[in-house]
PDB file of C-alpha atoms in Angstrom:
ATOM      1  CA  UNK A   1      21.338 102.486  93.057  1.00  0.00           C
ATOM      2  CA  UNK A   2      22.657 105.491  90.714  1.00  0.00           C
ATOM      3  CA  UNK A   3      20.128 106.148  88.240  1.00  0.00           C
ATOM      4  CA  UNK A   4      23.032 105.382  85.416  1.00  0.00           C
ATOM      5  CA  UNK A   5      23.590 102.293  86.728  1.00  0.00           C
ATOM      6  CA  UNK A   6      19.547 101.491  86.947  1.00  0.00           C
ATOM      7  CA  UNK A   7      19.233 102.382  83.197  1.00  0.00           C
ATOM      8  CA  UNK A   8      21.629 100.241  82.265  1.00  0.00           C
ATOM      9  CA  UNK A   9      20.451  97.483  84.269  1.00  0.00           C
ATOM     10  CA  UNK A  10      16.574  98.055  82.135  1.00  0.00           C
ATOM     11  CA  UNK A  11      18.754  98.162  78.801  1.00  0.00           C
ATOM     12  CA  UNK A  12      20.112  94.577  79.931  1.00  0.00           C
ATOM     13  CA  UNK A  13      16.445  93.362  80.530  1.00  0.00           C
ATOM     14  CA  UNK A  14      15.723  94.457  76.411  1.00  0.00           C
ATOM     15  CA  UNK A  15      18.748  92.377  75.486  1.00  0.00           C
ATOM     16  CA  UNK A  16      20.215  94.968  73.107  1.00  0.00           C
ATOM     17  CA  UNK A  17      22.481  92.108  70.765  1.00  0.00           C
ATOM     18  CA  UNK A  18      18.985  89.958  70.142  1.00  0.00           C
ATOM     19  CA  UNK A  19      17.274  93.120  68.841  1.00  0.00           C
ATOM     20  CA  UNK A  20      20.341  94.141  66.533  1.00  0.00           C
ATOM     21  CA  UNK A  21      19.865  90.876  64.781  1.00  0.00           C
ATOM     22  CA  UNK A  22      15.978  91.016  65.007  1.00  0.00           C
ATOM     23  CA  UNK A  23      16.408  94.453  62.905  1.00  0.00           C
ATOM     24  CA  UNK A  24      19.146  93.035  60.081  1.00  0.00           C
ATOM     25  CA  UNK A  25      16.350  91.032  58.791  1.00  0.00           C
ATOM     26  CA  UNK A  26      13.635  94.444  58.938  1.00  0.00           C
ATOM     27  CA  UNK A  27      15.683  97.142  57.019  1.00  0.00           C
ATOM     28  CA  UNK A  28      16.288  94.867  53.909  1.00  0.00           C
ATOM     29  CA  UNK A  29      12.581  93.554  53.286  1.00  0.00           C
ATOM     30  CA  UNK A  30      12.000  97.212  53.616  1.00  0.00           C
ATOM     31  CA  UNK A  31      13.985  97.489  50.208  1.00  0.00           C
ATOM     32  CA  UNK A  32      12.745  94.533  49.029  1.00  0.00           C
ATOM     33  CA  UNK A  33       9.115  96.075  49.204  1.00  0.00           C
ATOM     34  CA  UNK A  34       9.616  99.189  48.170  1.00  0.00           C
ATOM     35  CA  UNK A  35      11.129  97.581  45.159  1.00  0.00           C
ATOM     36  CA  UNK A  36      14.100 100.657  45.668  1.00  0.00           C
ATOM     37  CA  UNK A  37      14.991 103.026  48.952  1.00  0.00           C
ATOM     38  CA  UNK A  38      11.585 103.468  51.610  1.00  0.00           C
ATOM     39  CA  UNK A  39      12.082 107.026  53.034  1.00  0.00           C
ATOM     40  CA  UNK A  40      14.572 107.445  55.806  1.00  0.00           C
ATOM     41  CA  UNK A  41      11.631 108.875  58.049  1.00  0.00           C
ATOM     42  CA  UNK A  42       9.959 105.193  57.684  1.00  0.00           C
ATOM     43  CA  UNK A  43      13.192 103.159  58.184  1.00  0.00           C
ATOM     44  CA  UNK A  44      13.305 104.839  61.188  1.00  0.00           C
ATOM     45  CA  UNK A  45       9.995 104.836  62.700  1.00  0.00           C
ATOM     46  CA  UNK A  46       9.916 101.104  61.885  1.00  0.00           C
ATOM     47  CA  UNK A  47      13.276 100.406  63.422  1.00  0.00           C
ATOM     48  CA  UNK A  48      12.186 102.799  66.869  1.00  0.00           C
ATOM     49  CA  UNK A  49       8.670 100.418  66.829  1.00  0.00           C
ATOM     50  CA  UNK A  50      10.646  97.326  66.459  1.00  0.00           C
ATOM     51  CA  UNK A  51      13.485  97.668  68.589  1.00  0.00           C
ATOM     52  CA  UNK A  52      10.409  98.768  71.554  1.00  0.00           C
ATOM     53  CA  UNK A  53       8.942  95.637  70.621  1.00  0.00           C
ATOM     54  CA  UNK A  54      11.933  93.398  71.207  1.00  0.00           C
ATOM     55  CA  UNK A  55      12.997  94.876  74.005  1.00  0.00           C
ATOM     56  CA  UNK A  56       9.853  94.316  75.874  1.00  0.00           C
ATOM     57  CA  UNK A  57       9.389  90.030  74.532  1.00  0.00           C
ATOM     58  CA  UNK A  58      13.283  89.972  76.146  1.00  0.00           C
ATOM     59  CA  UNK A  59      11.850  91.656  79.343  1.00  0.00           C
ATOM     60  CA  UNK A  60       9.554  89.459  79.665  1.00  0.00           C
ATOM     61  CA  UNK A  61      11.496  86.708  79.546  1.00  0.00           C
ATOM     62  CA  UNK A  62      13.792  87.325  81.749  1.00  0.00           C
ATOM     63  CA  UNK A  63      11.548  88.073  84.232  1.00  0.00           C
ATOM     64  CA  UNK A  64       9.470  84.730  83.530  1.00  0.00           C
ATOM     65  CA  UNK A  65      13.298  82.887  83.230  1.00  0.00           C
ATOM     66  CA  UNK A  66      15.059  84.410  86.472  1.00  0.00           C
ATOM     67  CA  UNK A  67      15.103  81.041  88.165  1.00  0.00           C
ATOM     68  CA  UNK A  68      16.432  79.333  85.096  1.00  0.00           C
ATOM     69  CA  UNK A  69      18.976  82.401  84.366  1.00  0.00           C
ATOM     70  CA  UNK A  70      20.474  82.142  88.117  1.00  0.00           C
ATOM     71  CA  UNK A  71      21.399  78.609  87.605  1.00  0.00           C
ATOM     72  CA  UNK A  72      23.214  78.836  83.952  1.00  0.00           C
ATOM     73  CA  UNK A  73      26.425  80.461  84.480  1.00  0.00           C
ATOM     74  CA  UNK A  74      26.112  82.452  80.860  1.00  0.00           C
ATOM     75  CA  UNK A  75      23.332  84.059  82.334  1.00  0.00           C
ATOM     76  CA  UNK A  76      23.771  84.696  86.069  1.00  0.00           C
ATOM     77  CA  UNK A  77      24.632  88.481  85.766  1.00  0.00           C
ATOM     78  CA  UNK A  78      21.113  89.741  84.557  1.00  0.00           C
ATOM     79  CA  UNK A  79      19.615  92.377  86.078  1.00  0.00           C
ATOM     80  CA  UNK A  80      16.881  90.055  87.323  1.00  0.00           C
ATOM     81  CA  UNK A  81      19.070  87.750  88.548  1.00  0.00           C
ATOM     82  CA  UNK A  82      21.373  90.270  90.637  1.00  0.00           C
ATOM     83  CA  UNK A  83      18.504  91.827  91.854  1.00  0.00           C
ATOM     84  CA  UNK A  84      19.261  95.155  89.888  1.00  0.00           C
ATOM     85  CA  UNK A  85      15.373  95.194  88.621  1.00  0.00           C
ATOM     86  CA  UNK A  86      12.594  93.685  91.069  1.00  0.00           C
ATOM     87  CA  UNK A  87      10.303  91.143  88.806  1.00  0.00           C
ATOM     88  CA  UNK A  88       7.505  93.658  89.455  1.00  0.00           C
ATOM     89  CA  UNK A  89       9.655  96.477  88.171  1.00  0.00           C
ATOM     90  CA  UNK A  90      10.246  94.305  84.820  1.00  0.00           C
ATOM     91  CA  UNK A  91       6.675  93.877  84.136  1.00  0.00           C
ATOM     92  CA  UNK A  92       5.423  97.179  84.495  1.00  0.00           C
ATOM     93  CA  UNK A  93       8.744  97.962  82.170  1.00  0.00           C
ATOM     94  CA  UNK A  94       7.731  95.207  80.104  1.00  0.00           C
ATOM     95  CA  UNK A  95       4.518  96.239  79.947  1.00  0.00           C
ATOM     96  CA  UNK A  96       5.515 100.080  78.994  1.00  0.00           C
ATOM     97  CA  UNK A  97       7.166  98.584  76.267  1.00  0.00           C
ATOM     98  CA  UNK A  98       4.735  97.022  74.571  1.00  0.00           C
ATOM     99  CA  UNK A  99       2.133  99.804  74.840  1.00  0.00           C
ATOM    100  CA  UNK A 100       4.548 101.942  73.426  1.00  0.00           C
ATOM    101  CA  UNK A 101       5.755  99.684  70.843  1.00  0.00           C
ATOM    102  CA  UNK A 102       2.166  99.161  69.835  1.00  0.00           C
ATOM    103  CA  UNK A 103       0.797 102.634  69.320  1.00  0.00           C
ATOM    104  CA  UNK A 104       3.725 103.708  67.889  1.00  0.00           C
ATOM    105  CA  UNK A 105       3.346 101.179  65.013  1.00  0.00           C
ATOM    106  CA  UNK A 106      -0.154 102.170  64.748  1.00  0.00           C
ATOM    107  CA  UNK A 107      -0.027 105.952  64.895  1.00  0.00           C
ATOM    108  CA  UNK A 108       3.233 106.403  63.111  1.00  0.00           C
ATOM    109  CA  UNK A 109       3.513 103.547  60.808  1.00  0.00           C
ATOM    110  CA  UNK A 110       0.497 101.524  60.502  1.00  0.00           C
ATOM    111  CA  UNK A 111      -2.040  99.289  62.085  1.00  0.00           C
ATOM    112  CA  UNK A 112      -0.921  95.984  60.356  1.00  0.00           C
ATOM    113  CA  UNK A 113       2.855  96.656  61.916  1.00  0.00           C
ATOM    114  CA  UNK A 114       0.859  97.243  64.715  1.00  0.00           C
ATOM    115  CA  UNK A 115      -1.127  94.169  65.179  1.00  0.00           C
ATOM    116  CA  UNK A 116       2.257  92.494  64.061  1.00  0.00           C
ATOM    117  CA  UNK A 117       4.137  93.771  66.737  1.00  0.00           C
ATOM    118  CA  UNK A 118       1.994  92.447  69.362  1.00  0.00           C
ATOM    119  CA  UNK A 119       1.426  89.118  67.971  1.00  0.00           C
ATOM    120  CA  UNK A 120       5.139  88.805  68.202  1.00  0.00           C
ATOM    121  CA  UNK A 121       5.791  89.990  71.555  1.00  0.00           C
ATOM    122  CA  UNK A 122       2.595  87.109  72.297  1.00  0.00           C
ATOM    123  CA  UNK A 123       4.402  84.436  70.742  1.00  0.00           C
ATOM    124  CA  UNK A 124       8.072  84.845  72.444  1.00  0.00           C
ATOM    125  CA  UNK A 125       6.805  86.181  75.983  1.00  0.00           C
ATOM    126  CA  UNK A 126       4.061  83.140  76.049  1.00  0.00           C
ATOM    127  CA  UNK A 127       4.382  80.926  73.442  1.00  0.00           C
ATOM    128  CA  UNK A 128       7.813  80.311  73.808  1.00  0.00           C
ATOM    129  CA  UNK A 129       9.134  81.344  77.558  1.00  0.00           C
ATOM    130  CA  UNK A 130       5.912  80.475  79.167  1.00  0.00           C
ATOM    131  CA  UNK A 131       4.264  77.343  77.494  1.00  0.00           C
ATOM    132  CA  UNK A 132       7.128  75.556  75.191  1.00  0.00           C
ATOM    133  CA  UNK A 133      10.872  76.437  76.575  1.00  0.00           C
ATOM    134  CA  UNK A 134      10.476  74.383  79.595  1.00  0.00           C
ATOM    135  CA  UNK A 135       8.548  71.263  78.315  1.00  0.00           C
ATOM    136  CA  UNK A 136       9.663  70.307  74.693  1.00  0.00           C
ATOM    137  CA  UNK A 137      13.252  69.633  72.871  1.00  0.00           C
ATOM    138  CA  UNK A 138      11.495  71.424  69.854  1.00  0.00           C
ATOM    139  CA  UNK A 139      10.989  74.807  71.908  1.00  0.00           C
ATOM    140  CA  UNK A 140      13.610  76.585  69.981  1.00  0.00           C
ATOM    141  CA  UNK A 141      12.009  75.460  66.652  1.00  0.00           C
ATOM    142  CA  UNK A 142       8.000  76.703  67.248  1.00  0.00           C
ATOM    143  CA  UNK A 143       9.328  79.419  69.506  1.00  0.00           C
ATOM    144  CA  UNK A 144      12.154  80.973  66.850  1.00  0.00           C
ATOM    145  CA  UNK A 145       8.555  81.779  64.984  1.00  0.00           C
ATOM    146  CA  UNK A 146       8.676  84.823  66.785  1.00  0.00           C
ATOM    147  CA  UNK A 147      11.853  85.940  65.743  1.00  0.00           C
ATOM    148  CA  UNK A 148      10.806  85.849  62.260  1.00  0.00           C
ATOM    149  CA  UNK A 149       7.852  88.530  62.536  1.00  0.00           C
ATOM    150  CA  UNK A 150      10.916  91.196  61.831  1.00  0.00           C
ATOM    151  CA  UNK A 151      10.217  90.112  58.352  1.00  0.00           C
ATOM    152  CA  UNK A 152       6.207  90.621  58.333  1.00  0.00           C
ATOM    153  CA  UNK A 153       6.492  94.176  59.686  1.00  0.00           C
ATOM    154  CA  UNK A 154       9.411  95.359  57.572  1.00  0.00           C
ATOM    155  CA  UNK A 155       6.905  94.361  54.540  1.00  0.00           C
ATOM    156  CA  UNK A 156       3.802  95.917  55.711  1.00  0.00           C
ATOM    157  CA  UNK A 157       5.364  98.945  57.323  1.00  0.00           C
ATOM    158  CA  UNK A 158       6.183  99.825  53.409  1.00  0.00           C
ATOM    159  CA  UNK A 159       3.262  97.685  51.400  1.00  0.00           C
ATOM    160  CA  UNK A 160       0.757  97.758  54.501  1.00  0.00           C
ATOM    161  CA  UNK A 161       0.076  93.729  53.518  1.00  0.00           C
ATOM    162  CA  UNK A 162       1.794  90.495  53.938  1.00  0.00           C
ATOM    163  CA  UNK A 163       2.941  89.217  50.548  1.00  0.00           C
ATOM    164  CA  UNK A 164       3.959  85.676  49.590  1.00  0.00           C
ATOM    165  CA  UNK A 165       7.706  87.308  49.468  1.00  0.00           C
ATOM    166  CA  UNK A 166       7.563  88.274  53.143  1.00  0.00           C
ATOM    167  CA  UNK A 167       6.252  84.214  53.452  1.00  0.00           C
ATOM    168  CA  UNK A 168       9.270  82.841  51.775  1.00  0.00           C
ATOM    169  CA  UNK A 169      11.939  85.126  53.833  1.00  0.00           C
ATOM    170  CA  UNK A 170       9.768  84.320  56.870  1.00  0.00           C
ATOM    171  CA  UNK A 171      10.568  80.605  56.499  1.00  0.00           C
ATOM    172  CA  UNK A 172      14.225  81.608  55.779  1.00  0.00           C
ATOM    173  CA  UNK A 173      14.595  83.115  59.094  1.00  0.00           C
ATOM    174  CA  UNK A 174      12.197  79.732  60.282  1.00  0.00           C
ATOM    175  CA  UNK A 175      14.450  77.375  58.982  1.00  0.00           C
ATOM    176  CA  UNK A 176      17.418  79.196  60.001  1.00  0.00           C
ATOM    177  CA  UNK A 177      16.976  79.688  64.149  1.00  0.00           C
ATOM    178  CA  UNK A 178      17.543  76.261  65.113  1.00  0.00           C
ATOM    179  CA  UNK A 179      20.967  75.899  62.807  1.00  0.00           C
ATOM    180  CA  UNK A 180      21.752  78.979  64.487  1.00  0.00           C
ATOM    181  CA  UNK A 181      20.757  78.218  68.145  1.00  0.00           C
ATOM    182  CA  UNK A 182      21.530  74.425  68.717  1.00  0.00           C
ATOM    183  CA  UNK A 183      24.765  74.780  68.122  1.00  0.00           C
ATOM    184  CA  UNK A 184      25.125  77.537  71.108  1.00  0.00           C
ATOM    185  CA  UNK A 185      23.004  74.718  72.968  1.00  0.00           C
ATOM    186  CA  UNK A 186      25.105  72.387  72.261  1.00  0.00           C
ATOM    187  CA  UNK A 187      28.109  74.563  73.910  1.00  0.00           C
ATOM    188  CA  UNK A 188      25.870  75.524  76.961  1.00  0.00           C
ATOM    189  CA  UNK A 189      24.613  71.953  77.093  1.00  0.00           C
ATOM    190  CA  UNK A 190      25.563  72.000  81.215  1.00  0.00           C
ATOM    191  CA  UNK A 191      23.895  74.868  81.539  1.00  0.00           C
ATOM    192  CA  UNK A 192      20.859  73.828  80.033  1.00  0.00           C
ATOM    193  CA  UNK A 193      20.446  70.497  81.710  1.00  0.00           C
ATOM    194  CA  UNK A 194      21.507  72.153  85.198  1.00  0.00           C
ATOM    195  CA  UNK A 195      18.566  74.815  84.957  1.00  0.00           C
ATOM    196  CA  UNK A 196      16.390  71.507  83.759  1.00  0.00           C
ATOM    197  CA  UNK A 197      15.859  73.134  80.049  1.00  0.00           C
ATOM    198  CA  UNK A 198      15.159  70.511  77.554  1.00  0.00           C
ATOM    199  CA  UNK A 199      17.484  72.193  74.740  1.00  0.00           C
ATOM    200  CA  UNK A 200      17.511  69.374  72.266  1.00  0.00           C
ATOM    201  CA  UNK A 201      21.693  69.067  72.899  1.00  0.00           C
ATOM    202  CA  UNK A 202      20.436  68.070  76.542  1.00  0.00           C
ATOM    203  CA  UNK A 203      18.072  65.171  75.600  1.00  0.00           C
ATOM    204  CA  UNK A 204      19.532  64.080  72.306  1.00  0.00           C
ATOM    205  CA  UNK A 205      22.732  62.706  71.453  1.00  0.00           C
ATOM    206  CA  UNK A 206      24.719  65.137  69.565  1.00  0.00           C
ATOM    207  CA  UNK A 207      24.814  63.663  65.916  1.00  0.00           C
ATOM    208  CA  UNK A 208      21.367  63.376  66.584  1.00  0.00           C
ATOM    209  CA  UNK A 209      21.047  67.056  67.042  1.00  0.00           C
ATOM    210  CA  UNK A 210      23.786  67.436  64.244  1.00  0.00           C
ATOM    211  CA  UNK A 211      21.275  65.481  61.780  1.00  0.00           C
ATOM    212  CA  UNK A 212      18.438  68.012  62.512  1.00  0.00           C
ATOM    213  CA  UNK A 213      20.894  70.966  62.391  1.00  0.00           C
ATOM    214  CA  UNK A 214      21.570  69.702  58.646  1.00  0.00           C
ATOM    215  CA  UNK A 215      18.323  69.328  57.369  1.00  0.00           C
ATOM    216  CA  UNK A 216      17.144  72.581  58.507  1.00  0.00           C
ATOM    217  CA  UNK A 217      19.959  73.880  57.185  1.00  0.00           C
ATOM    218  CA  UNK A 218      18.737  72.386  53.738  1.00  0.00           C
ATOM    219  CA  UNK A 219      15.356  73.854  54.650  1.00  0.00           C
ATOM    220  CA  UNK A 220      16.873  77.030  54.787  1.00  0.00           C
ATOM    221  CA  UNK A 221      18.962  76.806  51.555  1.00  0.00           C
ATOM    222  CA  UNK A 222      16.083  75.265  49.827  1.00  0.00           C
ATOM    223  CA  UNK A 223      13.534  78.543  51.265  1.00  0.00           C
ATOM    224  CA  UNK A 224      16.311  80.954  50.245  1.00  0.00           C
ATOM    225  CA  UNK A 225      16.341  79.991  46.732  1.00  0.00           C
ATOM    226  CA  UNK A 226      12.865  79.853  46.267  1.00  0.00           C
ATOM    227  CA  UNK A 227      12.216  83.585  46.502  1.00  0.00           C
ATOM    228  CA  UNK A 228      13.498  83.773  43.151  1.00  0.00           C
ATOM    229  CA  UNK A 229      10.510  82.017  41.786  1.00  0.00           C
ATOM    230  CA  UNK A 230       7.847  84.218  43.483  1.00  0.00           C
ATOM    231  CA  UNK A 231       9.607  87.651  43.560  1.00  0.00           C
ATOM    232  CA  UNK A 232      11.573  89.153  40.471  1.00  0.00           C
ATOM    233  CA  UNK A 233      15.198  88.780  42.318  1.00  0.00           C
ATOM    234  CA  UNK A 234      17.776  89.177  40.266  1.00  0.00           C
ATOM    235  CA  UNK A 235      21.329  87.663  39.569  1.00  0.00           C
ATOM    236  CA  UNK A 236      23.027  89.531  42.600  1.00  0.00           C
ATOM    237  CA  UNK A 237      20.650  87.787  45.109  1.00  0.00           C
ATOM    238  CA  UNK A 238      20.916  84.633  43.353  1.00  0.00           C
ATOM    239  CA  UNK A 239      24.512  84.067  43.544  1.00  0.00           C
ATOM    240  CA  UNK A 240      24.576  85.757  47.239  1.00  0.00           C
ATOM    241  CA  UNK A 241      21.728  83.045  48.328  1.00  0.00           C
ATOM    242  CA  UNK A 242      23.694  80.135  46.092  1.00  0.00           C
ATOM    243  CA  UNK A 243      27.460  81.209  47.472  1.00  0.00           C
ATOM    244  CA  UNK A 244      26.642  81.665  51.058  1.00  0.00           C
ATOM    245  CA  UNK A 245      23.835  78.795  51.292  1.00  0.00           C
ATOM    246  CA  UNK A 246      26.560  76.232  49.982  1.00  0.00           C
ATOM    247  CA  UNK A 247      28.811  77.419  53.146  1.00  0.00           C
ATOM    248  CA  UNK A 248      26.700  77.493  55.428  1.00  0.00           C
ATOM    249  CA  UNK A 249      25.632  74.062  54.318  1.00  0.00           C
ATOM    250  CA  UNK A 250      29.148  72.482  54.327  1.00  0.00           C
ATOM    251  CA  UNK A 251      29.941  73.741  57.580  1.00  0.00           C
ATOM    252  CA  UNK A 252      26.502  72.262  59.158  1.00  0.00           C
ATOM    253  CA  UNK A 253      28.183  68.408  57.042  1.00  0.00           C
ATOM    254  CA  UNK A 254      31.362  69.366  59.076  1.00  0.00           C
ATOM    255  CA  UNK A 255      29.367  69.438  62.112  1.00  0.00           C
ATOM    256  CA  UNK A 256      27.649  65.979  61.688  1.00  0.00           C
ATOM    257  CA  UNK A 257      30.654  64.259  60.407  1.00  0.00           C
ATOM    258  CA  UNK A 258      32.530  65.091  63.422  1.00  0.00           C
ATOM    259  CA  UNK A 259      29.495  64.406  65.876  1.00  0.00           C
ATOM    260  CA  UNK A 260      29.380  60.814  63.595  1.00  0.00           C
ATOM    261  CA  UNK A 261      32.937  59.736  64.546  1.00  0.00           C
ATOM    262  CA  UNK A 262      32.671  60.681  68.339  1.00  0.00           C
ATOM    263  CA  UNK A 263      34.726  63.954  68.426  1.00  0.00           C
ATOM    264  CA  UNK A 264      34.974  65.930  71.488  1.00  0.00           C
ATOM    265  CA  UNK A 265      34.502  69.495  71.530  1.00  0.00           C
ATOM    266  CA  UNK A 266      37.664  70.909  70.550  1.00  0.00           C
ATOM    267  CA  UNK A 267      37.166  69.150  66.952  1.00  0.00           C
ATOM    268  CA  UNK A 268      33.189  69.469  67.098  1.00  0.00           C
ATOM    269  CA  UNK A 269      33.227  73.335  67.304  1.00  0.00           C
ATOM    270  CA  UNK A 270      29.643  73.822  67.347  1.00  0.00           C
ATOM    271  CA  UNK A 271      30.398  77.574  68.065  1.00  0.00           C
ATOM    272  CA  UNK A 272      31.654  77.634  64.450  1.00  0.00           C
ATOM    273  CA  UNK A 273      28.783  77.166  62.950  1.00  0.00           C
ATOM    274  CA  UNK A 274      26.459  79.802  65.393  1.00  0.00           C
ATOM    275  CA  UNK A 275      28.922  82.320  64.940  1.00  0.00           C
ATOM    276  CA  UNK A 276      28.888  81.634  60.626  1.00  0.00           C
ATOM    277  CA  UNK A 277      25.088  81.443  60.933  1.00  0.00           C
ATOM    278  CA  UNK A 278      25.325  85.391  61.949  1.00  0.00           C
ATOM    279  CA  UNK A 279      27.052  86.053  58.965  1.00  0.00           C
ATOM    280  CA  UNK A 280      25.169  83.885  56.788  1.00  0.00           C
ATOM    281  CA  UNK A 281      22.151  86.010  57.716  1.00  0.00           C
ATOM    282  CA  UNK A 282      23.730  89.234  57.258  1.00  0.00           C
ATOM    283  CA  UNK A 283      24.926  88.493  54.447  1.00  0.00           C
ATOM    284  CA  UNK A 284      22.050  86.863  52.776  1.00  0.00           C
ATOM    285  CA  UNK A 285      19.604  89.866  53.345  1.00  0.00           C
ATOM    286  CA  UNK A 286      22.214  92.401  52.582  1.00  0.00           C
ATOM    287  CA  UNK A 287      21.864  90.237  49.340  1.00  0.00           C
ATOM    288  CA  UNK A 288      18.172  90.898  49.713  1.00  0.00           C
ATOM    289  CA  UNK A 289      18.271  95.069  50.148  1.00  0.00           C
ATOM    290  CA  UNK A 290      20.913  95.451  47.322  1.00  0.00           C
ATOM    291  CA  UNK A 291      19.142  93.520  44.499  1.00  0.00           C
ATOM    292  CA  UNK A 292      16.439  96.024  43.604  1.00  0.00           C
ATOM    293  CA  UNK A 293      19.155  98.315  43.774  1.00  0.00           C
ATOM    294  CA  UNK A 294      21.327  96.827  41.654  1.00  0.00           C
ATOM    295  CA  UNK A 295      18.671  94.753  39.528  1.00  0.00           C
ATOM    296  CA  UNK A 296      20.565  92.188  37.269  1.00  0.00           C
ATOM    297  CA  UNK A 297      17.220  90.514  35.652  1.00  0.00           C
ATOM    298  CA  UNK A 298      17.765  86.405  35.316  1.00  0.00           C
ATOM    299  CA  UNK A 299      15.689  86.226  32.181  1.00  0.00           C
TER     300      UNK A 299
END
């Protein structure tokens, strides 16, 4: 195989997409903390550290998820799958990853992103894709834990300590990921149930999924909106939380209602709502990383 074509192939195995998201949510905690601008020279080294780490909890699981992956159609061209990368090639990549992800944090950064970092590549590569994905509807819900440490280590890679600020937007992104990922579940539900996944969409009805969407939707909201009682946010994250909260919410209503009266899935749209559930998050800690910035004090 040309050696392009191979490096492209381990790039696939990192999932490239996932980590963008994973590092919307670092950079503006990183604000947040530093109560202003970090230096670029720690944005940076944070971002390198957690973009390593990412890449090697995705390697991991699709090495762990190649006989799932070959049956769902959405996922049937990854490396893994095509036989591009050998399983025993993805581990010891895998495994580079993680020791690189790890002392990089340590050395460059600092031991608390460190320890961080590997308790988050733990929880998605085990927790999650080992022990939970394939034997409970609420995988998506314990396992999405992992995809809030972003939070954690943009805190302590500025304040080297875990406030109750980094708590509250930890729950955020808690509450958020399954809003976010049913609904793509719900789309893929075929998928799912022909590689044997028990996605909630493939062992619930759908307004019973649409019920549990909403709530932790309201979870979400409700999480959002309390950072403003234990960190001094001001009135641009307020109305930022408040505005895009109350659409996110009303599209999540939309969602039920139409799961409620039986519609099929060109009025259901649960794309829709994973798709606004991007934005929602951009948007939100954008919110976060321009309020210091811009402080407008509520009082």
């Amino acid at each position: 195989m040309p050696p392009r074509r191979k490096a492209a192939a381990y790039l696939a195995l990192t999932k490239p997409r996932i980590i963008e998201l994973l590092l919307v949510t670092t950079v503006p905690v990183m604000f947040l903390a530093e109560g202003g601008v970090p230096s670029l020279w720690l944005i940076v080294a944070t971002l390198v550290g957690g973009a390593l780490s990412a890449g090697a909890a995705n390697t991991f699981n699709c090495v762990y998820d190649r006989d799932i992956d070959a049956e769902m159609h959405r996922t049937s061209n990854r490396p893994m799958v095509t036989g591009e990368i050998t399983p025993r090639e993805g581990l010891v990549f895998g495994a580079v990853l993680t020791l690189a992800s790890t002392v990089w944090f340590a050395l460059v950064v600092n031991w608390l992103s460190a320890a961080l970092s590997l308790g988050a590549i733990v929880m998605y590569a085990v927790g999650y894709t080992m022990l939970l994905k394939r034997r409970t509807a609420q995988n998506i819900v314990w396992g999405g834990a992992a995809g809030c440490m972003p939070v954690l280590i943009g805190w302590s890679a500025v304040a080297n300590s875990v406030s109750w600020s980094a708590v509250v937007l930890f729950l955020v992104i808690f509450f958020w990921t399954p809003p976010h990922y049913w609904p793509l579940s719900m789309k893929f539900k075929d998928d799912y149930a022909a590689a044997h996944v028990p996605m909630l969409p493939v062992v619930e009805k759908f307004v019973v999924v649409a019920r549990q969407i909403v709530a932790y939707s309201w979870a979400m909201v409700a999480a959002s909106l309390l950072l403003v009682w234990v960190h001094p946010m001001g009135w641009l994250y307020l109305v930022t939380a408040i505005a895009t909260g109350a659409l996110f919410l009303a599209e999540a209503h939309r969602l039920q209602r139409a799961a409620k009266a039986g519609e099929g899935p060109s009025v259901l749209k649960p794309m829709r709502l994973f798709h606004f559930s991007i934005t929602y998050v951009g948007i939100l800690f954008l919110g976060v990383a321009l309020d210091p910035l811009f402080y407008l004090p509520l009082r």
